[in-house]
PDB file of C-alpha atoms in Angstrom:
ATOM      1  CA  MET A 252      11.270 105.002 216.546  1.00  0.00           C
ATOM      2  CA  TRP A 253       7.677 105.368 215.347  1.00  0.00           C
ATOM      3  CA  SER A 254       6.590 108.595 213.620  1.00  0.00           C
ATOM      4  CA  PRO A 255       3.020 109.746 212.904  1.00  0.00           C
ATOM      5  CA  ASP A 256       1.822 109.494 209.299  1.00  0.00           C
ATOM      6  CA  THR A 257       0.623 113.098 209.426  1.00  0.00           C
ATOM      7  CA  PRO A 258       2.894 115.373 211.481  1.00  0.00           C
ATOM      8  CA  ALA A 259       1.176 117.841 213.808  1.00  0.00           C
ATOM      9  CA  PRO A 260       1.145 121.524 212.716  1.00  0.00           C
ATOM     10  CA  GLN A 261       3.316 122.233 215.751  1.00  0.00           C
ATOM     11  CA  PRO A 262       5.884 119.588 216.723  1.00  0.00           C
ATOM     12  CA  LEU A 263       4.768 117.580 219.746  1.00  0.00           C
ATOM     13  CA  ALA A 264       7.112 116.173 222.365  1.00  0.00           C
ATOM     14  CA  PRO A 265       7.944 112.531 221.593  1.00  0.00           C
ATOM     15  CA  ILE A 266       7.075 109.746 224.012  1.00  0.00           C
ATOM     16  CA  VAL A 267      10.075 107.795 225.331  1.00  0.00           C
ATOM     17  CA  LEU A 268       9.256 104.290 226.594  1.00  0.00           C
ATOM     18  CA  LEU A 269      11.157 102.663 229.470  1.00  0.00           C
ATOM     19  CA  HIS A 270      10.671  98.915 229.688  1.00  0.00           C
ATOM     20  CA  GLU A 271      10.189  96.521 232.590  1.00  0.00           C
ATOM     21  CA  SER A 272      12.685  94.227 234.347  1.00  0.00           C
ATOM     22  CA  LEU A 273      12.272  91.317 231.909  1.00  0.00           C
ATOM     23  CA  GLY A 274      11.464  93.558 228.945  1.00  0.00           C
ATOM     24  CA  CYS A 275      13.091  95.110 225.914  1.00  0.00           C
ATOM     25  CA  ALA A 276      12.003  97.302 223.005  1.00  0.00           C
ATOM     26  CA  ALA A 277      10.573  94.375 221.024  1.00  0.00           C
ATOM     27  CA  MET A 278       8.434  93.240 223.961  1.00  0.00           C
ATOM     28  CA  TRP A 279       6.302  96.384 223.714  1.00  0.00           C
ATOM     29  CA  ARG A 280       4.937  94.607 220.594  1.00  0.00           C
ATOM     30  CA  GLY A 281       2.250  96.667 218.852  1.00  0.00           C
ATOM     31  CA  PHE A 282       1.917  99.248 221.603  1.00  0.00           C
ATOM     32  CA  PRO A 283       4.366 101.900 220.275  1.00  0.00           C
ATOM     33  CA  ALA A 284       2.680 101.991 216.856  1.00  0.00           C
ATOM     34  CA  ALA A 285      -0.773 102.170 218.456  1.00  0.00           C
ATOM     35  CA  LEU A 286       0.390 104.915 220.812  1.00  0.00           C
ATOM     36  CA  CYS A 287       1.904 106.876 217.944  1.00  0.00           C
ATOM     37  CA  ALA A 288      -1.343 106.645 215.957  1.00  0.00           C
ATOM     38  CA  ALA A 289      -3.528 107.584 218.941  1.00  0.00           C
ATOM     39  CA  THR A 290      -1.470 110.574 220.116  1.00  0.00           C
ATOM     40  CA  GLY A 291       0.064 111.923 216.894  1.00  0.00           C
ATOM     41  CA  ARG A 292       3.442 111.881 218.644  1.00  0.00           C
ATOM     42  CA  ALA A 293       6.676 110.134 217.754  1.00  0.00           C
ATOM     43  CA  VAL A 294       7.421 107.189 220.050  1.00  0.00           C
ATOM     44  CA  VAL A 295      10.911 106.023 221.007  1.00  0.00           C
ATOM     45  CA  ALA A 296      11.683 102.651 222.612  1.00  0.00           C
ATOM     46  CA  TYR A 297      15.178 101.430 223.422  1.00  0.00           C
ATOM     47  CA  ASP A 298      16.829  98.395 225.004  1.00  0.00           C
ATOM     48  CA  ARG A 299      18.489  99.051 228.324  1.00  0.00           C
ATOM     49  CA  TRP A 300      22.055  97.755 228.644  1.00  0.00           C
ATOM     50  CA  GLY A 301      21.983  93.962 228.979  1.00  0.00           C
ATOM     51  CA  PHE A 302      18.481  93.544 227.524  1.00  0.00           C
ATOM     52  CA  GLY A 303      17.105  92.661 224.087  1.00  0.00           C
ATOM     53  CA  GLN A 304      19.512  93.604 221.297  1.00  0.00           C
ATOM     54  CA  SER A 305      21.833  95.676 223.498  1.00  0.00           C
ATOM     55  CA  SER A 306      25.352  94.693 224.551  1.00  0.00           C
ATOM     56  CA  GLU A 307      25.891  91.797 226.930  1.00  0.00           C
ATOM     57  CA  ARG A 308      26.289  92.596 230.589  1.00  0.00           C
ATOM     58  CA  THR A 309      27.662  90.614 233.517  1.00  0.00           C
ATOM     59  CA  GLY A 310      27.648  90.973 237.289  1.00  0.00           C
ATOM     60  CA  ALA A 311      25.059  92.323 239.663  1.00  0.00           C
ATOM     61  CA  MET A 312      22.916  95.360 238.938  1.00  0.00           C
ATOM     62  CA  GLU A 313      23.820  98.495 240.896  1.00  0.00           C
ATOM     63  CA  LEU A 314      21.379  99.081 243.753  1.00  0.00           C
ATOM     64  CA  ASP A 315      20.695 102.588 242.396  1.00  0.00           C
ATOM     65  CA  PHE A 316      19.968 101.277 238.878  1.00  0.00           C
ATOM     66  CA  VAL A 317      16.526 102.906 238.769  1.00  0.00           C
ATOM     67  CA  ALA A 318      17.894 106.404 239.325  1.00  0.00           C
ATOM     68  CA  ARG A 319      20.986 105.764 237.185  1.00  0.00           C
ATOM     69  CA  GLU A 320      18.900 105.092 234.083  1.00  0.00           C
ATOM     70  CA  ALA A 321      17.870 108.755 233.916  1.00  0.00           C
ATOM     71  CA  THR A 322      21.428 110.085 234.026  1.00  0.00           C
ATOM     72  CA  HIS A 323      23.101 107.361 231.950  1.00  0.00           C
ATOM     73  CA  ALA A 324      21.305 105.441 229.178  1.00  0.00           C
ATOM     74  CA  PHE A 325      18.265 107.715 228.922  1.00  0.00           C
ATOM     75  CA  ALA A 326      20.505 110.780 228.759  1.00  0.00           C
ATOM     76  CA  ALA A 327      22.596 109.130 226.026  1.00  0.00           C
ATOM     77  CA  VAL A 328      19.522 108.182 223.967  1.00  0.00           C
ATOM     78  CA  ARG A 329      18.120 111.668 224.309  1.00  0.00           C
ATOM     79  CA  ALA A 330      21.397 113.266 223.204  1.00  0.00           C
ATOM     80  CA  HIS A 331      21.880 110.826 220.309  1.00  0.00           C
ATOM     81  CA  LEU A 332      18.400 111.460 218.905  1.00  0.00           C
ATOM     82  CA  GLY A 333      18.440 115.186 219.622  1.00  0.00           C
ATOM     83  CA  ILE A 334      15.329 115.012 221.814  1.00  0.00           C
ATOM     84  CA  GLY A 335      14.401 118.257 223.583  1.00  0.00           C
ATOM     85  CA  PRO A 336      11.032 118.218 225.338  1.00  0.00           C
ATOM     86  CA  PHE A 337       9.791 114.677 225.981  1.00  0.00           C
ATOM     87  CA  VAL A 338       7.062 112.586 227.558  1.00  0.00           C
ATOM     88  CA  ALA A 339       8.374 109.836 229.871  1.00  0.00           C
ATOM     89  CA  LEU A 340       6.321 106.619 229.917  1.00  0.00           C
ATOM     90  CA  GLY A 341       7.525 103.637 231.898  1.00  0.00           C
ATOM     91  CA  HIS A 342       6.119 100.201 232.658  1.00  0.00           C
ATOM     92  CA  SER A 343       6.757  98.421 235.978  1.00  0.00           C
ATOM     93  CA  ILE A 344      10.304  99.288 237.131  1.00  0.00           C
ATOM     94  CA  GLY A 345      10.496 101.362 233.958  1.00  0.00           C
ATOM     95  CA  GLY A 346       7.836 103.504 235.605  1.00  0.00           C
ATOM     96  CA  GLY A 347      10.265 104.250 238.417  1.00  0.00           C
ATOM     97  CA  MET A 348      12.894 105.131 235.827  1.00  0.00           C
ATOM     98  CA  ALA A 349      10.397 107.439 234.100  1.00  0.00           C
ATOM     99  CA  VAL A 350       9.835 109.190 237.436  1.00  0.00           C
ATOM    100  CA  HIS A 351      13.574 109.799 237.721  1.00  0.00           C
ATOM    101  CA  CYS A 352      13.697 111.092 234.137  1.00  0.00           C
ATOM    102  CA  ALA A 353      10.920 113.584 234.919  1.00  0.00           C
ATOM    103  CA  ALA A 354      12.650 114.587 238.167  1.00  0.00           C
ATOM    104  CA  GLN A 355      16.097 114.900 236.590  1.00  0.00           C
ATOM    105  CA  TYR A 356      14.950 117.043 233.633  1.00  0.00           C
ATOM    106  CA  PRO A 357      11.984 119.073 234.920  1.00  0.00           C
ATOM    107  CA  GLU A 358      12.452 121.789 232.316  1.00  0.00           C
ATOM    108  CA  ALA A 359      12.157 119.278 229.469  1.00  0.00           C
ATOM    109  CA  CYS A 360       9.651 116.677 230.685  1.00  0.00           C
ATOM    110  CA  VAL A 361       6.226 117.636 229.328  1.00  0.00           C
ATOM    111  CA  ALA A 362       4.388 114.769 231.042  1.00  0.00           C
ATOM    112  CA  LEU A 363       4.974 111.619 233.067  1.00  0.00           C
ATOM    113  CA  ILE A 364       2.989 108.400 232.607  1.00  0.00           C
ATOM    114  CA  THR A 365       3.593 105.377 234.798  1.00  0.00           C
ATOM    115  CA  GLU A 366       2.027 101.969 234.208  1.00  0.00           C
ATOM    116  CA  ALA A 367       2.082  99.287 236.932  1.00  0.00           C
ATOM    117  CA  ALA A 368       4.995 101.102 238.567  1.00  0.00           C
ATOM    118  CA  GLN A 369       6.421 100.125 241.941  1.00  0.00           C
ATOM    119  CA  THR A 370       7.348 102.868 244.406  1.00  0.00           C
ATOM    120  CA  PHE A 371       8.810 100.683 247.173  1.00  0.00           C
ATOM    121  CA  VAL A 372       9.543  97.015 247.861  1.00  0.00           C
ATOM    122  CA  GLU A 373       6.144  95.559 248.734  1.00  0.00           C
ATOM    123  CA  PRO A 374       5.453  91.992 249.934  1.00  0.00           C
ATOM    124  CA  ARG A 375       3.065  91.507 246.988  1.00  0.00           C
ATOM    125  CA  THR A 376       5.894  92.295 244.573  1.00  0.00           C
ATOM    126  CA  LEU A 377       8.190  89.736 246.193  1.00  0.00           C
ATOM    127  CA  THR A 378       5.428  87.120 246.197  1.00  0.00           C
ATOM    128  CA  GLY A 379       4.878  87.717 242.485  1.00  0.00           C
ATOM    129  CA  ILE A 380       8.591  87.373 241.757  1.00  0.00           C
ATOM    130  CA  ARG A 381       8.807  84.087 243.671  1.00  0.00           C
ATOM    131  CA  ALA A 382       5.810  82.784 241.709  1.00  0.00           C
ATOM    132  CA  ALA A 383       7.524  83.831 238.468  1.00  0.00           C
ATOM    133  CA  GLN A 384      10.605  81.843 239.495  1.00  0.00           C
ATOM    134  CA  ALA A 385       8.478  78.712 239.433  1.00  0.00           C
ATOM    135  CA  VAL A 386       6.970  79.597 236.054  1.00  0.00           C
ATOM    136  CA  PHE A 387      10.318  80.339 234.412  1.00  0.00           C
ATOM    137  CA  SER A 388      11.886  77.194 235.820  1.00  0.00           C
ATOM    138  CA  ARG A 389       9.954  75.409 233.077  1.00  0.00           C
ATOM    139  CA  PRO A 390      12.040  75.198 229.881  1.00  0.00           C
ATOM    140  CA  GLU A 391       9.194  76.323 227.616  1.00  0.00           C
ATOM    141  CA  SER A 392       8.637  79.528 229.628  1.00  0.00           C
ATOM    142  CA  PHE A 393      12.342  80.331 229.710  1.00  0.00           C
ATOM    143  CA  ALA A 394      12.547  79.720 225.954  1.00  0.00           C
ATOM    144  CA  ARG A 395       9.812  82.307 225.315  1.00  0.00           C
ATOM    145  CA  LEU A 396      11.878  84.892 227.160  1.00  0.00           C
ATOM    146  CA  ALA A 397      15.022  83.808 225.307  1.00  0.00           C
ATOM    147  CA  LYS A 398      13.365  84.747 221.998  1.00  0.00           C
ATOM    148  CA  TYR A 399      13.901  88.352 223.010  1.00  0.00           C
ATOM    149  CA  HIS A 400      17.130  88.270 225.034  1.00  0.00           C
ATOM    150  CA  GLY A 401      19.076  85.381 223.487  1.00  0.00           C
ATOM    151  CA  GLU A 402      22.191  84.401 225.398  1.00  0.00           C
ATOM    152  CA  LYS A 403      21.568  87.238 227.857  1.00  0.00           C
ATOM    153  CA  THR A 404      18.347  85.642 229.157  1.00  0.00           C
ATOM    154  CA  ARG A 405      19.841  84.000 232.227  1.00  0.00           C
ATOM    155  CA  TRP A 406      21.454  87.282 233.292  1.00  0.00           C
ATOM    156  CA  VAL A 407      18.195  89.203 232.673  1.00  0.00           C
ATOM    157  CA  PHE A 408      16.121  86.818 234.756  1.00  0.00           C
ATOM    158  CA  ASP A 409      18.586  86.258 237.581  1.00  0.00           C
ATOM    159  CA  THR A 410      19.286  89.980 237.885  1.00  0.00           C
ATOM    160  CA  TRP A 411      15.576  90.710 238.307  1.00  0.00           C
ATOM    161  CA  VAL A 412      15.088  88.033 240.959  1.00  0.00           C
ATOM    162  CA  ASN A 413      18.327  88.567 242.846  1.00  0.00           C
ATOM    163  CA  THR A 414      18.022  92.355 242.962  1.00  0.00           C
ATOM    164  CA  TRP A 415      14.453  92.464 244.243  1.00  0.00           C
ATOM    165  CA  LEU A 416      14.920  89.630 246.756  1.00  0.00           C
ATOM    166  CA  SER A 417      18.187  91.027 248.101  1.00  0.00           C
ATOM    167  CA  PRO A 418      18.040  92.447 251.658  1.00  0.00           C
ATOM    168  CA  ALA A 419      20.278  95.251 250.383  1.00  0.00           C
ATOM    169  CA  PHE A 420      17.455  96.430 248.071  1.00  0.00           C
ATOM    170  CA  ALA A 421      14.695  96.183 250.685  1.00  0.00           C
ATOM    171  CA  ASP A 422      14.779  99.886 251.568  1.00  0.00           C
ATOM    172  CA  TRP A 423      14.561 101.159 247.976  1.00  0.00           C
ATOM    173  CA  ARG A 424      11.859 103.808 247.488  1.00  0.00           C
ATOM    174  CA  LEU A 425      10.832 106.366 244.867  1.00  0.00           C
ATOM    175  CA  ASP A 426       9.872 108.873 247.564  1.00  0.00           C
ATOM    176  CA  PRO A 427      12.958 111.136 247.187  1.00  0.00           C
ATOM    177  CA  ALA A 428      12.371 111.600 243.445  1.00  0.00           C
ATOM    178  CA  LEU A 429       8.589 112.011 243.367  1.00  0.00           C
ATOM    179  CA  PRO A 430       8.434 115.551 244.866  1.00  0.00           C
ATOM    180  CA  GLN A 431      10.908 116.700 242.211  1.00  0.00           C
ATOM    181  CA  VAL A 432       8.388 115.929 239.441  1.00  0.00           C
ATOM    182  CA  ARG A 433       6.691 119.130 238.273  1.00  0.00           C
ATOM    183  CA  CYS A 434       4.902 118.029 235.106  1.00  0.00           C
ATOM    184  CA  PRO A 435       1.375 116.613 234.680  1.00  0.00           C
ATOM    185  CA  THR A 436       1.343 112.968 235.750  1.00  0.00           C
ATOM    186  CA  LEU A 437      -0.913 109.998 235.005  1.00  0.00           C
ATOM    187  CA  ALA A 438      -0.397 106.796 237.015  1.00  0.00           C
ATOM    188  CA  LEU A 439      -2.066 103.749 235.427  1.00  0.00           C
ATOM    189  CA  HIS A 440      -2.536 100.542 237.415  1.00  0.00           C
ATOM    190  CA  GLY A 441      -4.333  97.267 236.785  1.00  0.00           C
ATOM    191  CA  GLU A 442      -6.915  96.307 239.379  1.00  0.00           C
ATOM    192  CA  LEU A 443      -5.514  92.767 239.563  1.00  0.00           C
ATOM    193  CA  ASP A 444      -1.806  93.611 239.275  1.00  0.00           C
ATOM    194  CA  GLU A 445       0.054  90.678 240.797  1.00  0.00           C
ATOM    195  CA  TYR A 446       3.214  92.732 241.406  1.00  0.00           C
ATOM    196  CA  GLY A 447       1.851  95.756 243.240  1.00  0.00           C
ATOM    197  CA  SER A 448      -1.110  97.179 245.137  1.00  0.00           C
ATOM    198  CA  LEU A 449      -3.076 100.369 244.547  1.00  0.00           C
ATOM    199  CA  GLU A 450      -0.793 102.090 247.057  1.00  0.00           C
ATOM    200  CA  HIS A 451       1.763 102.636 244.276  1.00  0.00           C
ATOM    201  CA  PRO A 452      -0.262 104.796 241.850  1.00  0.00           C
ATOM    202  CA  GLN A 453      -1.881 106.568 244.785  1.00  0.00           C
ATOM    203  CA  ARG A 454       1.564 107.373 246.171  1.00  0.00           C
ATOM    204  CA  ILE A 455       2.766 108.690 242.828  1.00  0.00           C
ATOM    205  CA  ALA A 456      -0.281 110.946 242.418  1.00  0.00           C
ATOM    206  CA  ARG A 457       0.010 112.166 246.007  1.00  0.00           C
ATOM    207  CA  LEU A 458       3.729 112.982 246.092  1.00  0.00           C
ATOM    208  CA  VAL A 459       4.474 114.551 242.695  1.00  0.00           C
ATOM    209  CA  GLN A 460       4.243 118.333 242.645  1.00  0.00           C
ATOM    210  CA  GLY A 461       2.517 118.811 239.296  1.00  0.00           C
ATOM    211  CA  PRO A 462      -1.148 118.109 238.509  1.00  0.00           C
ATOM    212  CA  ALA A 463      -1.618 114.366 238.899  1.00  0.00           C
ATOM    213  CA  ARG A 464      -4.166 111.593 238.993  1.00  0.00           C
ATOM    214  CA  TYR A 465      -4.169 107.834 239.053  1.00  0.00           C
ATOM    215  CA  MET A 466      -6.389 105.539 237.009  1.00  0.00           C
ATOM    216  CA  LEU A 467      -7.383 102.069 238.171  1.00  0.00           C
ATOM    217  CA  LEU A 468      -7.939  99.748 235.200  1.00  0.00           C
ATOM    218  CA  PRO A 469     -10.687  97.232 236.065  1.00  0.00           C
ATOM    219  CA  GLY A 470      -9.960  93.566 235.445  1.00  0.00           C
ATOM    220  CA  LEU A 471      -6.378  94.145 234.253  1.00  0.00           C
ATOM    221  CA  ARG A 472      -3.174  92.705 235.651  1.00  0.00           C
ATOM    222  CA  HIS A 473       0.473  93.783 235.317  1.00  0.00           C
ATOM    223  CA  ILE A 474       0.700  94.519 231.576  1.00  0.00           C
ATOM    224  CA  PRO A 475      -2.326  96.686 230.724  1.00  0.00           C
ATOM    225  CA  HIS A 476      -0.825  97.997 227.466  1.00  0.00           C
ATOM    226  CA  LEU A 477      -0.966  94.459 226.032  1.00  0.00           C
ATOM    227  CA  GLU A 478      -4.016  93.195 227.902  1.00  0.00           C
ATOM    228  CA  ALA A 479      -6.214  96.107 226.764  1.00  0.00           C
ATOM    229  CA  MET A 480      -4.192  98.106 224.252  1.00  0.00           C
ATOM    230  CA  GLN A 481      -7.001 100.235 222.827  1.00  0.00           C
ATOM    231  CA  PRO A 482      -8.433 101.519 226.125  1.00  0.00           C
ATOM    232  CA  VAL A 483      -4.937 102.177 227.493  1.00  0.00           C
ATOM    233  CA  THR A 484      -3.792 104.107 224.426  1.00  0.00           C
ATOM    234  CA  ALA A 485      -7.071 106.057 224.420  1.00  0.00           C
ATOM    235  CA  ALA A 486      -6.579 107.047 228.076  1.00  0.00           C
ATOM    236  CA  ILE A 487      -3.019 108.167 227.382  1.00  0.00           C
ATOM    237  CA  ALA A 488      -4.073 110.101 224.271  1.00  0.00           C
ATOM    238  CA  GLU A 489      -6.790 111.929 226.209  1.00  0.00           C
ATOM    239  CA  PHE A 490      -4.321 112.812 228.965  1.00  0.00           C
ATOM    240  CA  LEU A 491      -1.726 114.124 226.491  1.00  0.00           C
ATOM    241  CA  GLN A 492      -4.134 115.919 224.142  1.00  0.00           C
ATOM    242  CA  PRO A 493      -3.824 119.420 225.693  1.00  0.00           C
ATOM    243  CA  LEU A 494      -0.046 119.185 226.215  1.00  0.00           C
ATOM    244  CA  PRO A 495       2.701 120.380 223.842  1.00  0.00           C
TER     245      PRO A 495
END
């Protein structure tokens, strides 16, 4: 958890980060501290079960794992830390989880921010995953991922690939959850995102029921918060500035 050096006169809702399919808390790198400094809000990042420093996990991921995060691990983290109002910020599939958090707790979610989120299974996403299979087949690439996940790395990688490429997951969509979102929403998306088209942020902004907009980030790919940390944190800070 990152806390601002100078607390706001009135407590501001903390930002809870939900990581991507190959991610963990440590893989946000310097972004949480930068976000905390830019917004004046506490920032919370946690490892989902099976990732990073969390407990080992075996077997296939449940097909409803995106929705389950809101009612299981996120709910437990929120209760453990005594978090009331919150801002949900998710990257990639974590963006879908953030949508479910906002939908599940509309009275508590102050704002929703998605970054490079997928809203359905798109051919571009599957093409990107197949390309990543080739990259991570090289020992040096797999070793870089293992720095963060240790002995769980094979499960982390195979679960990502096998879930998304499974015919049983092909009909997954965020559409049922999006209209349940009532809070202000900002959907960030890199212009060159190799895992999803502009249809995803447009869909988020169109289907949520609160005030919403999407922002296309020129020249950026799938991880804008690391590719251009300062502009991304500035955009988020501006969006959150008028909110409690």
